[in-house]
Amino acid sequence: MKVDNDANAFYCDCVKEEQNPVNAMLRLDRMPSIWCPGCGVGTSVNAFARALKQAKVNLEKTAIVSGIGCSGRVSGYLNFDSFHTTHGRAIPFATGLKLANPELNVVVYSGEGDLIAIGGNHFIHAARRNMDLLVICVNNFTYGMTGGQVSPTSPASAKFTTAPFGQFEEPFNLPNLAESAGAVYVARWTTFHVNQLAKSMREALNKRGFRFIEVISPCPTLYQRRNKLGDGLDAMKYYVEKSVINNNADTREIKIDFQDEITVGTFVNKERPTFLESMNARFSQTIGASYQPYPEG
Amino acid sequence: MSADPAGVLTGSHYIDGNHAACEGALAAGCRFAAGYPITPSTEVVERIASRMPYMGGVFIQMEDELAASIALQGAVWAGKKALTVTSGPGFSLMMEHIGLAAMTETPCVFVDVQRGGPSTGLPTQPGQADMMQARWGSHGDYEIIALSPDSPQECFDLAIESFNLAEQWRVPVLLMMDEVVGHMTERVVIPEAKDIQVTERRFTKKSPQDFKLFEPASDMVPDMAKAGDGYKILVTGLTHDERGYPIMNQHIQEQLVHRLVNKIRLNANQITRCEEVDIEDAEVIVVAYGITSRVARRSITIAREQGVKVGLLRLIVCWPFPEQRIRELASKVKAFVVPEINYGQMVLEVQRVAAGKAPAILVGHGGGEVHEPEVIAAAIIKAAKG
Ligand SMILES: Cc1ncc(C[n+]2csc(CCOP(=O)(O)OP(=O)(O)O)c2C)c(N)n1
Ligand code: SF4
């Protein structure tokens, strides 16, 4: 492998390509990443890279779009057509990308602050339209990049820099939000469940429509430290002890309370016409035979 | 290259500026549009919605302007020519993404049909008060190109020009219309496709191994690649090196941002465009743009009837500002008179560039109407007396 960045030469030399089957998926010349030790974002990327290797998708035609945040850096470390956009707007950027070239397999990969707080409106509308996107949301219950502020999934009573006396708002239950808005595939796993997560990602990559995977992920540096929850390993212990696999759980029942049970699994897996399928059906019906159907990907 | 006939409605049409801008965009090869309705711009996308299915493009009404102003950038990186359309409040919401397009050198077109503001202001009535926002509205240092049509015909022509300039310089181009031009109905002649020149995107001919996404060519503009072609491009709004990799230090910032600014500033004389009427013997020059320049023509006639030597400098390209021409004129004339439907925006530029050699007198208007020609004429006559 050619390395054109001296500063990274040492790292890249000691990572032999044959050692790690996901290396080809990464921009190794950008390693090491910015993520802290024990952070879950990298673990989720590992699962994703393995899923991509196994999925029946054209890697040349795969594009990754992120917003802003620690999780939003994922696009830049993946060796695909990568777009690191503005805070909250990964989904509408991805929408334009997909609609302009439906051959592309477009994956949105970002944090819950990005996708659900500032980007919440785009999330529900893309799900409603059944835009053909896979959305992977790294949920670490806080804003990592800006220093541990409260997020739309922050559990009640936990502390944040902007909720110093403990969070008291009702948090979003993301699978339920996704399902209600119209997603055709909804799953949740933690970064402990790497195999299930990779399998779920593979399954979602091979499906069409608005697909949503929530990855519960540790942020030892900010969320855990402030709430005295230990390090990355302690987060794994929590996930092992408190995760319950329930594949067909009713998404209304699976909210996550502070350090409480985490229901994981694949909750929704159904079919419904995508935006472009609906558009083509409508235009064919109203415009008639002279309408040239738009490629659906 | 000439236009794709699929988008060209050749013939003579009696349509308004908004519809004409739509036709210009389609003639220029725009095949993706994202919008969110707002008066007085909505007719542009309404027409696009009905025309796009016939030419293999997509229109999508997004959930808001934030979404619209970035969806079009996704479409550009997938290889399409794309636009969004809005007015005042929507334009404000789009500002962050004008910065993104400038930083990522994404060629795209934003149409702003200006109304009276601030805030919700006068939704159905004219204004020209977004001109400084167009120039400076996003954070950071950057340059854009902005054009201002004065008729439905020019809405058509300049919509094409906007796409051509966007592709040539890889900047967001802003078509700064106003409510009157947008809603005024006149004859618009659409030539045959073969007679419409369109600038195509300059895609790299290099292999992925040899290609750097942000390596400038001799004109300071990098060649492009698009998603899906095997280049594994990395596009980020962070300060980035020639590969597109985020590198955040003052050295790379200096290299990148200075080039983004200079590719427009150093080429400004190629980009700026004005119309000059009766400038040769003029002692007073009216500097105007958009609908106000049409009112000013009447004012000039009134003033000339009273023996005042007055000419018109009409800004067709407003940004970059025609500094060189204004500087030349400043040393020859007694004064500039600048009517605008705001309380002083482009007049500040005229003042800055004239640098005290000739005064620039604002004839301001808060919006809701165009000027009375007599008001501008009175300012011209007063300026001529000195
Ligand atoms: C418009 C805008 N507002 C605010 C910010 C600052 N900001 C950067 S990252 C971030 C939060 C990210 O949180 P999340 O998506 O949960 O990602 P994490 O860092 O936790 O992975 C915020 C608010 C910004 N970049 N842009
Ligand atoms: S701050 Fe938290 S989310 Fe960000 S990299 Fe560090 S551990 Fe990960």
XYZ file of C-alpha atoms and ligand atoms in Angstrom:
717
model
C 0.000 0.000 0.000
C 1.266 3.438 -0.906
C 1.353 5.926 1.934
C 1.863 9.545 1.017
C 1.625 10.999 4.443
C 4.856 10.686 6.407
C 3.255 11.260 9.737
C 1.106 8.196 9.258
C 3.794 5.966 7.806
C 4.522 4.169 11.028
C 0.918 3.272 11.646
C 0.261 2.154 8.099
C 3.410 0.048 7.963
C 2.350 -2.039 10.876
C -1.137 -2.667 9.565
C -0.621 -5.306 6.913
C -3.472 -5.449 4.452
C -3.925 -9.203 4.820
C -4.256 -8.812 8.578
C -7.577 -7.121 8.517
C -10.197 -8.034 5.948
C -11.871 -4.633 6.166
C -8.779 -2.573 5.311
C -9.850 -2.119 1.714
C -12.965 -0.360 2.968
C -10.992 2.261 4.877
C -8.891 5.264 3.969
C -5.884 3.890 5.820
C -3.833 6.950 4.991
C -6.151 8.888 7.282
C -5.545 6.624 10.271
C -5.401 6.903 13.207
C -8.926 8.219 13.518
C -10.028 11.031 15.804
C -12.108 8.692 17.950
C -11.234 8.244 21.628
C -10.203 4.895 23.112
C -13.317 2.915 23.980
C -15.536 4.950 21.637
C -18.162 2.886 19.883
C -18.128 4.655 16.549
C -15.123 2.703 15.243
C -16.650 -0.593 16.364
C -19.771 0.185 14.389
C -17.631 1.002 11.341
C -15.901 -2.348 11.660
C -19.296 -4.087 11.594
C -20.349 -1.948 8.664
C -17.235 -2.712 6.659
C -17.783 -6.426 7.183
C -21.410 -6.053 6.177
C -20.364 -4.276 3.003
C -17.964 -7.062 2.112
C -20.740 -9.598 2.353
C -23.613 -7.606 0.942
C -24.538 -7.946 -2.697
C -23.999 -4.289 -3.484
C -21.688 -2.679 -5.999
C -18.967 -1.079 -3.910
C -17.946 1.239 -6.759
C -21.450 2.639 -6.652
C -21.613 2.994 -2.891
C -21.620 6.465 -1.374
C -21.491 7.427 2.311
C -22.969 10.688 3.569
C -22.519 12.137 7.047
C -23.450 15.247 8.917
C -21.327 16.750 11.684
C -20.229 15.173 14.958
C -17.815 12.442 16.047
C -20.086 9.928 14.319
C -20.304 12.249 11.351
C -16.630 11.614 10.670
C -17.415 8.080 9.513
C -17.873 9.055 5.867
C -14.361 10.462 5.682
C -12.692 7.313 6.970
C -14.534 4.986 4.622
C -12.930 4.422 1.248
C -15.978 5.156 -0.875
C -17.421 8.243 -2.457
C -17.702 10.149 0.809
C -19.582 13.290 1.674
C -19.149 15.087 4.978
C -21.872 17.709 4.818
C -23.405 20.167 7.299
C -24.841 19.493 10.738
C -28.165 17.706 10.409
C -28.382 17.724 6.636
C -26.884 14.405 5.613
C -30.301 13.003 4.697
C -31.330 15.751 2.268
C -27.862 15.705 0.690
C -28.187 11.931 0.305
C -31.662 12.425 -1.139
C -30.266 14.608 -3.914
C -27.419 12.185 -4.547
C -29.748 9.193 -4.779
C -32.376 10.875 -6.931
C -29.808 12.267 -9.334
C -28.198 8.861 -9.781
C -30.440 6.043 -8.561
C -27.725 3.493 -9.378
C -25.899 4.676 -6.290
C -26.237 2.751 -3.081
C -26.448 5.612 -0.621
C -25.755 5.172 3.089
C -26.223 7.930 5.640
C -24.067 7.395 8.708
C -24.224 9.866 11.585
C -25.012 10.619 15.200
C -28.366 10.962 16.928
C -27.852 14.686 17.528
C -27.188 15.173 13.869
C -29.910 12.928 12.491
C -32.656 13.374 15.048
C -32.243 16.807 16.685
C -31.182 19.317 14.051
C -31.963 16.822 11.274
C -35.181 15.435 12.760
C -37.423 17.007 10.174
C -35.435 15.494 7.323
C -35.442 12.107 9.020
C -39.208 11.852 9.325
C -39.821 13.143 5.812
C -37.312 10.819 4.169
C -38.947 7.922 6.019
C -42.408 9.112 4.984
C -41.358 9.291 1.337
C -39.589 5.942 1.617
C -36.477 7.500 0.164
C -34.152 4.696 -0.805
C -31.476 5.275 1.844
C -29.873 3.217 4.560
C -29.564 5.405 7.654
C -27.206 4.254 10.398
C -27.508 6.246 13.590
C -24.786 6.000 16.210
C -26.666 6.745 19.418
C -24.328 7.576 22.289
C -26.996 9.572 24.183
C -24.994 12.775 23.966
C -23.304 15.320 21.723
C -19.746 14.057 21.645
C -17.997 16.472 19.391
C -19.238 19.594 21.130
C -18.412 18.323 24.584
C -21.211 16.301 26.155
C -24.404 18.290 25.829
C -27.872 16.824 26.116
C -29.213 15.039 23.023
C -32.700 14.010 21.885
C -32.098 10.487 23.182
C -30.464 11.452 26.484
C -32.119 9.329 29.184
C -33.942 10.992 32.056
C -31.850 11.845 35.115
C -28.478 11.551 33.337
C -26.239 14.631 33.485
C -24.908 16.703 30.635
C -23.072 19.990 30.355
C -26.330 21.636 29.352
C -28.419 19.582 31.772
C -26.222 19.812 34.864
C -29.041 18.886 37.232
C -30.057 15.861 35.198
C -32.038 15.536 31.999
C -35.801 15.849 32.490
C -37.190 15.879 28.937
C -38.760 12.801 27.435
C -36.185 11.186 25.116
C -36.989 9.902 21.639
C -37.450 6.196 21.131
C -35.771 6.054 17.726
C -37.075 2.736 16.367
C -40.592 3.856 17.175
C -40.017 7.226 15.532
C -38.634 5.540 12.411
C -41.459 3.044 12.205
C -44.152 5.672 12.744
C -42.663 7.846 10.042
C -42.714 4.961 7.552
C -39.348 3.178 7.554
C -39.428 -0.262 5.910
C -36.596 -1.694 7.976
C -35.869 -0.849 11.610
C -33.287 -2.470 13.858
C -31.360 -1.653 17.001
C -28.145 -3.217 18.250
C -25.386 -2.199 20.609
C -21.672 -2.164 19.802
C -21.397 -5.331 21.864
C -23.553 -7.152 19.296
C -21.033 -6.818 16.479
C -22.117 -9.944 14.624
C -25.816 -9.210 14.832
C -25.127 -5.618 13.902
C -23.071 -6.615 10.853
C -25.768 -9.079 9.821
C -28.443 -6.450 10.221
C -26.411 -3.970 8.204
C -25.945 -6.577 5.475
C -29.655 -7.304 5.441
C -30.463 -3.608 5.242
C -27.888 -2.997 2.500
C -29.660 -5.582 0.382
C -33.065 -4.011 0.811
C -34.668 -0.988 -0.813
C -36.467 1.925 0.773
C -35.848 3.872 3.966
C -33.925 1.565 6.261
C -32.910 2.550 9.770
C -30.399 0.982 12.141
C -29.767 2.424 15.582
C -26.411 1.505 17.078
C -26.232 2.051 20.833
C -22.676 3.113 21.333
C -20.448 4.217 24.213
C -18.981 7.674 24.628
C -16.629 7.061 27.568
C -15.020 10.461 27.302
C -18.102 12.533 27.905
C -21.332 10.718 28.631
C -19.892 8.038 30.821
C -17.341 10.114 32.674
C -19.890 12.769 33.571
C -22.324 10.124 34.760
C -19.662 8.048 36.537
C -20.331 5.039 34.331
C -16.748 3.926 33.842
C -14.930 3.285 30.593
C -15.559 1.482 27.309
C -15.391 -1.894 28.965
C -17.984 -0.878 31.537
C -20.266 0.120 28.689
C -19.842 -3.378 27.222
C -20.730 -4.895 30.594
C -23.873 -2.776 30.691
C -24.823 -3.868 27.172
C -24.233 -7.540 28.015
C -26.205 -7.412 31.216
C -29.082 -5.254 30.113
C -29.665 -6.134 26.471
C -32.666 -8.227 25.598
C -32.969 -9.607 22.100
C -36.564 -9.407 20.938
C -36.781 -9.399 17.183
C -40.415 -8.643 16.840
C -40.789 -6.248 19.719
C -43.481 -3.604 19.483
C -41.441 -0.445 18.912
C -43.750 1.504 21.236
C -42.449 -0.550 24.138
C -38.720 -0.236 23.715
C -37.697 3.138 25.081
C -34.384 3.244 26.897
C -34.204 4.564 30.462
C -30.998 5.473 32.260
C -28.817 2.328 32.540
C -31.938 0.252 32.108
C -32.856 -2.557 29.745
C -32.025 -2.192 26.039
C -34.284 -4.111 23.708
C -32.333 -5.029 20.586
C -33.291 -6.806 17.383
C -34.928 -6.277 14.030
C -38.291 -4.736 14.675
C -39.619 -3.869 11.241
C -38.939 -5.520 7.892
C -41.613 -4.809 5.314
C -42.106 -3.651 1.734
C -43.589 -0.448 0.396
C -42.942 1.471 -2.840
C -39.959 3.785 -2.740
C -40.150 7.465 -3.690
C -38.978 6.758 -7.233
C -41.297 3.765 -7.656
C -44.233 5.890 -6.556
C -43.129 8.715 -8.830
C -42.853 6.443 -11.842
C -46.173 4.771 -11.117
C -47.890 8.121 -10.813
C -46.374 9.676 -13.906
C -46.959 6.547 -16.010
C -50.580 6.610 -14.960
C -51.165 10.297 -15.560
C -48.828 11.045 -18.435
C -49.311 7.701 -20.173
C -47.162 5.789 -22.595
C -45.111 8.820 -23.601
C -43.589 8.893 -20.118
C -40.106 7.399 -19.981
C -39.853 5.847 -16.515
C -37.001 7.260 -14.452
C -34.404 4.665 -13.412
C -35.197 3.346 -9.933
C -31.743 1.974 -9.128
C -21.677 23.005 -26.479
C -25.261 23.603 -27.520
C -28.267 22.891 -25.367
C -30.073 19.553 -25.130
C -33.234 20.091 -27.230
C -35.289 18.152 -24.653
C -35.216 21.178 -22.365
C -35.677 23.899 -24.948
C -39.138 25.261 -25.686
C -38.122 27.086 -28.847
C -40.486 29.865 -29.874
C -41.959 33.140 -28.818
C -43.806 33.038 -25.498
C -45.806 35.520 -23.497
C -44.758 34.533 -19.973
C -43.609 36.057 -16.716
C -40.091 36.181 -15.345
C -40.573 33.246 -12.987
C -41.706 30.985 -15.815
C -38.941 32.323 -18.023
C -36.329 31.541 -15.356
C -37.643 27.972 -15.250
C -37.294 27.684 -19.027
C -33.791 29.133 -18.876
C -32.755 26.581 -16.268
C -34.155 23.694 -18.302
C -32.497 24.999 -21.454
C -29.206 25.210 -19.569
C -29.516 21.507 -18.796
C -30.838 21.630 -15.246
C -32.245 18.163 -14.543
C -32.652 18.312 -10.787
C -34.565 20.877 -8.807
C -35.411 20.967 -5.130
C -37.635 23.637 -3.695
C -39.874 24.736 -0.880
C -42.763 27.046 -1.776
C -42.495 30.719 -0.962
C -44.032 33.784 -2.540
C -43.052 35.366 -4.895
C -40.790 32.631 -6.255
C -43.075 29.618 -6.301
C -44.039 29.700 -9.971
C -40.509 28.800 -10.937
C -40.719 25.388 -9.291
C -44.388 24.929 -10.115
C -43.466 25.073 -13.768
C -40.433 22.868 -13.221
C -42.679 20.280 -11.529
C -44.825 20.049 -14.625
C -41.958 20.098 -17.134
C -39.363 17.814 -15.522
C -41.081 14.437 -16.127
C -40.846 15.052 -19.860
C -37.100 15.452 -19.907
C -35.781 12.746 -17.624
C -35.168 14.985 -14.636
C -36.426 15.074 -11.066
C -38.169 17.761 -9.099
C -38.722 17.250 -5.400
C -40.509 19.542 -3.002
C -38.388 19.185 0.107
C -39.544 19.671 3.683
C -37.830 23.052 4.031
C -35.229 25.335 2.491
C -32.395 23.800 4.485
C -33.164 20.512 2.804
C -33.683 22.014 -0.638
C -30.428 23.934 -0.542
C -28.379 20.829 0.148
C -30.366 18.258 -1.833
C -29.301 20.097 -4.952
C -25.664 19.729 -3.934
C -26.077 15.978 -3.569
C -27.531 15.954 -7.064
C -24.571 17.893 -8.437
C -22.089 15.409 -6.979
C -24.107 12.651 -8.637
C -23.547 14.436 -11.950
C -26.627 16.563 -12.554
C -27.040 20.282 -13.054
C -29.272 21.466 -10.243
C -31.070 24.461 -8.828
C -33.201 25.639 -5.969
C -35.546 28.588 -5.854
C -36.668 30.776 -2.974
C -37.426 34.264 -1.617
C -36.280 36.281 1.442
C -36.948 34.088 4.488
C -36.069 30.936 2.562
C -32.897 32.580 1.301
C -31.900 33.263 4.906
C -32.348 29.575 5.721
C -30.161 28.580 2.795
C -27.145 30.578 3.864
C -25.205 27.773 5.533
C -25.401 25.796 2.317
C -24.205 28.621 0.137
C -21.076 28.388 2.251
C -20.953 24.619 1.800
C -21.229 24.968 -1.978
C -18.487 27.611 -1.970
C -16.203 25.489 0.218
C -16.756 22.266 -1.727
C -16.741 24.067 -5.107
C -20.113 22.634 -6.010
C -21.505 24.274 -9.146
C -25.158 25.024 -8.483
C -27.742 27.758 -8.916
C -29.863 29.487 -6.272
C -32.706 31.677 -7.528
C -33.898 34.355 -5.081
C -36.988 36.261 -6.136
C -36.677 39.135 -3.683
C -39.625 40.499 -1.728
C -39.896 43.186 0.924
C -38.426 42.382 4.338
C -37.152 42.106 7.016
C -38.755 38.964 8.403
C -42.033 38.021 6.737
C -42.290 41.591 5.562
C -44.154 42.029 2.297
C -44.464 38.527 0.845
C -46.181 39.515 -2.389
C -44.438 42.791 -3.045
C -41.036 43.753 -4.369
C -37.774 44.380 -2.594
C -34.082 44.381 -3.449
C -32.805 44.065 0.052
C -31.088 40.666 -0.159
C -28.147 41.952 -2.164
C -25.662 42.157 0.693
C -26.913 38.876 2.115
C -26.186 37.313 -1.256
C -22.637 38.564 -0.997
C -21.931 38.029 2.685
C -24.745 35.945 4.140
C -22.859 32.758 4.875
C -20.090 32.705 7.461
C -16.426 32.845 6.554
C -14.557 34.177 3.548
C -15.875 33.145 0.180
C -16.953 34.530 -3.175
C -20.057 33.879 -5.208
C -21.428 35.200 -8.475
C -24.782 37.012 -8.517
C -26.793 38.209 -11.507
C -29.803 40.462 -11.691
C -32.236 40.341 -14.640
C -34.448 43.301 -15.549
C -37.011 41.512 -17.744
C -38.599 38.109 -18.324
C -36.356 37.702 -21.381
C -33.339 38.282 -19.192
C -34.699 35.897 -16.541
C -34.457 33.286 -19.292
C -31.065 34.405 -20.584
C -29.452 34.903 -17.200
C -30.750 31.590 -15.871
C -28.697 29.964 -18.629
C -25.788 32.263 -17.855
C -26.028 31.327 -14.158
C -25.570 27.648 -14.932
C -22.727 28.401 -17.332
C -20.889 30.541 -14.788
C -21.476 27.985 -12.039
C -19.875 25.277 -14.163
C -17.026 27.467 -15.307
C -16.002 28.728 -11.878
C -17.411 26.025 -9.643
C -19.229 28.402 -7.354
C -22.817 28.778 -6.269
C -24.403 31.311 -8.614
C -27.278 33.402 -7.317
C -29.919 34.669 -9.697
C -31.175 37.720 -7.804
C -34.567 38.471 -9.297
C -37.209 40.667 -7.719
C -40.946 40.298 -7.379
C -41.760 42.661 -10.231
C -39.442 41.006 -12.718
C -40.673 37.616 -11.507
C -44.317 38.441 -12.034
C -44.092 40.759 -15.038
C -45.352 39.201 -18.254
C -43.612 40.005 -21.534
C -42.543 38.359 -24.730
C -39.734 35.882 -24.219
C -37.985 34.466 -27.240
C -36.438 31.055 -26.760
C -33.945 30.243 -29.513
C -33.348 26.846 -31.018
C -31.303 24.477 -28.912
C -28.376 24.655 -31.326
C -28.169 28.405 -30.765
C -27.993 28.162 -26.971
C -24.466 27.790 -25.624
C -24.163 25.718 -22.490
C -21.031 25.121 -20.459
C -20.606 21.491 -19.538
C -18.981 20.306 -16.354
C -15.262 19.795 -16.663
C -14.822 16.209 -15.549
C -11.283 14.981 -15.094
C -9.650 12.819 -17.730
C -7.161 11.458 -15.198
C -7.342 7.981 -13.709
C -8.449 7.665 -10.071
C -4.835 7.004 -9.032
C -3.590 10.253 -10.542
C -6.513 12.464 -9.690
C -6.792 14.932 -6.823
C -10.300 16.276 -6.381
C -9.287 19.801 -5.390
C -6.106 20.289 -7.387
C -6.607 23.536 -9.297
C -5.995 23.756 -13.043
C -4.367 26.841 -14.552
C -7.604 28.826 -14.182
C -7.528 28.069 -10.426
C -10.576 25.807 -10.823
C -10.185 22.058 -10.180
C -11.623 19.434 -12.521
C -14.505 17.432 -11.145
C -15.362 13.794 -10.608
C -18.695 12.422 -9.576
C -19.930 9.700 -7.273
C -20.087 6.241 -8.798
C -17.238 6.679 -11.272
C -14.615 4.914 -9.183
C -12.777 7.984 -7.907
C -13.728 7.461 -4.251
C -13.983 11.170 -3.774
C -13.996 12.776 -0.355
C -15.985 15.994 -0.169
C -16.093 17.901 3.101
C -17.009 21.343 4.312
C -13.972 21.186 6.602
C -10.815 22.886 5.456
C -9.243 20.314 3.153
C -6.133 19.679 1.082
C -6.041 18.949 -2.635
C -7.152 15.368 -2.061
C -10.185 16.632 -0.192
C -8.834 15.310 3.105
C -9.668 17.439 6.127
C -6.528 19.137 7.369
C -7.184 21.917 9.782
C -4.322 24.316 10.040
C -3.634 27.854 8.937
C -1.396 26.754 6.084
C -4.072 24.688 4.354
C -6.717 27.276 5.207
C -4.563 29.888 3.511
C -4.067 27.708 0.439
C -7.685 26.704 0.063
C -9.680 29.727 1.129
C -7.377 32.149 -0.597
C -7.819 30.234 -3.839
C -11.615 30.116 -3.416
C -11.641 33.870 -3.049
C -9.031 34.573 -5.707
C -10.504 32.402 -8.420
C -13.320 34.955 -8.536
C -11.495 38.143 -7.502
C -8.609 37.757 -9.918
C -10.971 36.867 -12.739
C -13.565 39.500 -11.916
C -13.039 41.353 -15.184
C -14.027 38.231 -17.094
C -17.145 37.764 -15.009
C -18.583 41.239 -14.431
C -21.131 42.489 -16.944
C -22.900 45.839 -17.198
C -25.125 47.566 -19.689
C -24.136 51.183 -20.405
C -26.547 53.755 -21.792
C -25.521 57.337 -22.682
C -22.407 57.124 -20.557
C -20.040 59.042 -22.930
C -21.101 62.595 -22.138
C -22.655 61.873 -18.757
C -22.008 64.068 -15.753
C -24.242 61.950 -13.569
C -24.486 58.188 -13.744
C -27.352 56.170 -12.400
C -26.211 52.779 -11.133
C -29.155 50.390 -10.953
C -30.089 46.732 -11.291
C -33.186 44.593 -11.745
C -36.552 46.290 -11.991
C -35.177 49.562 -10.627
C -33.031 50.025 -13.726
C -36.189 50.051 -15.839
C -37.735 52.769 -13.720
C -34.436 54.644 -13.865
C -34.562 54.715 -17.682
C -37.703 56.807 -17.452
C -36.054 59.042 -14.847
C -33.108 59.550 -17.173
C -35.423 60.635 -19.981
C -37.079 63.151 -17.655
C -33.699 64.519 -16.557
C -32.339 64.664 -20.099
C -35.420 66.647 -21.140
C -34.292 69.186 -18.585
C -30.833 69.309 -20.094
C -29.027 67.080 -17.589
C -26.328 64.860 -19.052
C -27.087 61.557 -17.361
C -26.305 57.958 -18.236
C -27.156 54.513 -16.911
C -24.838 51.816 -15.717
C -26.963 48.701 -15.244
C -25.454 45.904 -13.206
C -26.200 42.607 -14.924
C -23.629 40.798 -12.803
C -23.807 42.410 -9.358
C -21.222 40.197 -7.661
C -18.340 40.392 -8.300
C -18.855 44.141 -8.359
C -17.629 46.009 -11.475
C -14.945 47.843 -9.524
C -12.721 48.733 -12.427
C -15.493 50.369 -14.451
C -16.878 52.325 -11.497
C -13.368 53.516 -10.645
C -12.844 54.756 -14.228
C -16.170 56.557 -14.224
C -15.663 58.045 -10.761
C -12.858 60.243 -12.013
C -14.993 61.561 -14.881
C -18.400 62.272 -13.407
C -19.914 64.643 -10.866
C -21.943 62.000 -9.054
C -23.511 58.562 -9.028
C -27.183 58.170 -8.220
C -28.104 54.734 -6.908
C -31.792 53.881 -6.666
C -32.548 50.567 -5.004
C -35.510 49.003 -3.264
C -33.724 48.979 0.062
C -32.243 51.584 2.363
C -28.736 51.350 1.000
C -26.873 48.221 -0.079
C -25.160 48.370 -3.491
C -24.734 52.114 -2.974
C -22.182 51.239 -0.314
C -20.126 49.446 -2.929
C -20.330 52.380 -5.322
C -19.186 54.649 -2.490
C -16.362 52.332 -1.541
C -15.044 52.024 -5.078
C -15.550 55.691 -5.991
C -13.429 56.417 -2.935
C -14.461 60.030 -2.614
C -13.795 60.960 -6.254
C -17.529 61.316 -6.840
C -20.353 61.023 -4.347
C -22.797 58.102 -4.547
C -26.291 59.245 -3.677
C -28.817 56.680 -2.503
C -32.404 56.914 -3.639
C -33.782 54.359 -1.233
C -37.171 52.681 -1.080
C -38.371 50.359 1.645
C -40.156 47.961 -0.702
C -43.712 47.161 -1.604
C -43.529 49.199 -4.802
C -41.027 50.423 -7.317
C -39.769 54.023 -7.263
C -41.665 56.885 -8.798
C -39.495 57.860 -11.793
C -39.787 61.521 -10.772
C -38.133 60.813 -7.444
C -35.054 59.370 -9.113
C -35.141 62.179 -11.720
C -35.154 64.787 -8.955
C -32.101 63.171 -7.376
C -30.326 63.161 -10.754
C -31.088 66.844 -11.368
C -29.974 67.777 -7.879
C -26.743 65.814 -8.271
C -26.034 67.496 -11.621
C -26.307 70.925 -10.010
C -23.643 69.726 -7.572
C -25.506 24.374 12.387
C -24.628 23.792 13.425
N -25.007 23.843 14.706
C -24.207 23.304 15.655
C -23.025 22.714 15.316
C -22.128 22.180 16.393
N -22.126 20.711 16.509
C -21.137 19.970 15.989
S -21.303 18.333 16.299
C -22.729 18.607 17.185
C -23.455 17.500 17.864
C -23.153 16.155 17.369
O -23.832 15.223 18.107
P -24.137 13.789 17.573
O -24.754 13.840 16.227
O -24.891 13.056 18.608
O -22.690 13.172 17.305
P -21.539 12.661 18.266
O -20.498 13.722 18.254
O -22.106 12.403 19.614
O -21.087 11.417 17.597
C -23.048 19.967 17.206
C -24.205 20.523 17.917
C -22.668 22.695 13.963
N -21.525 22.134 13.529
N -23.487 23.230 13.043
S -16.080 12.221 22.433
Fe -17.290 10.391 22.717
S -18.299 10.048 20.729
Fe -16.614 11.477 20.398
S -14.906 10.192 19.802
Fe -14.739 10.500 21.987
S -15.811 8.752 22.857
Fe -16.402 8.880 20.726
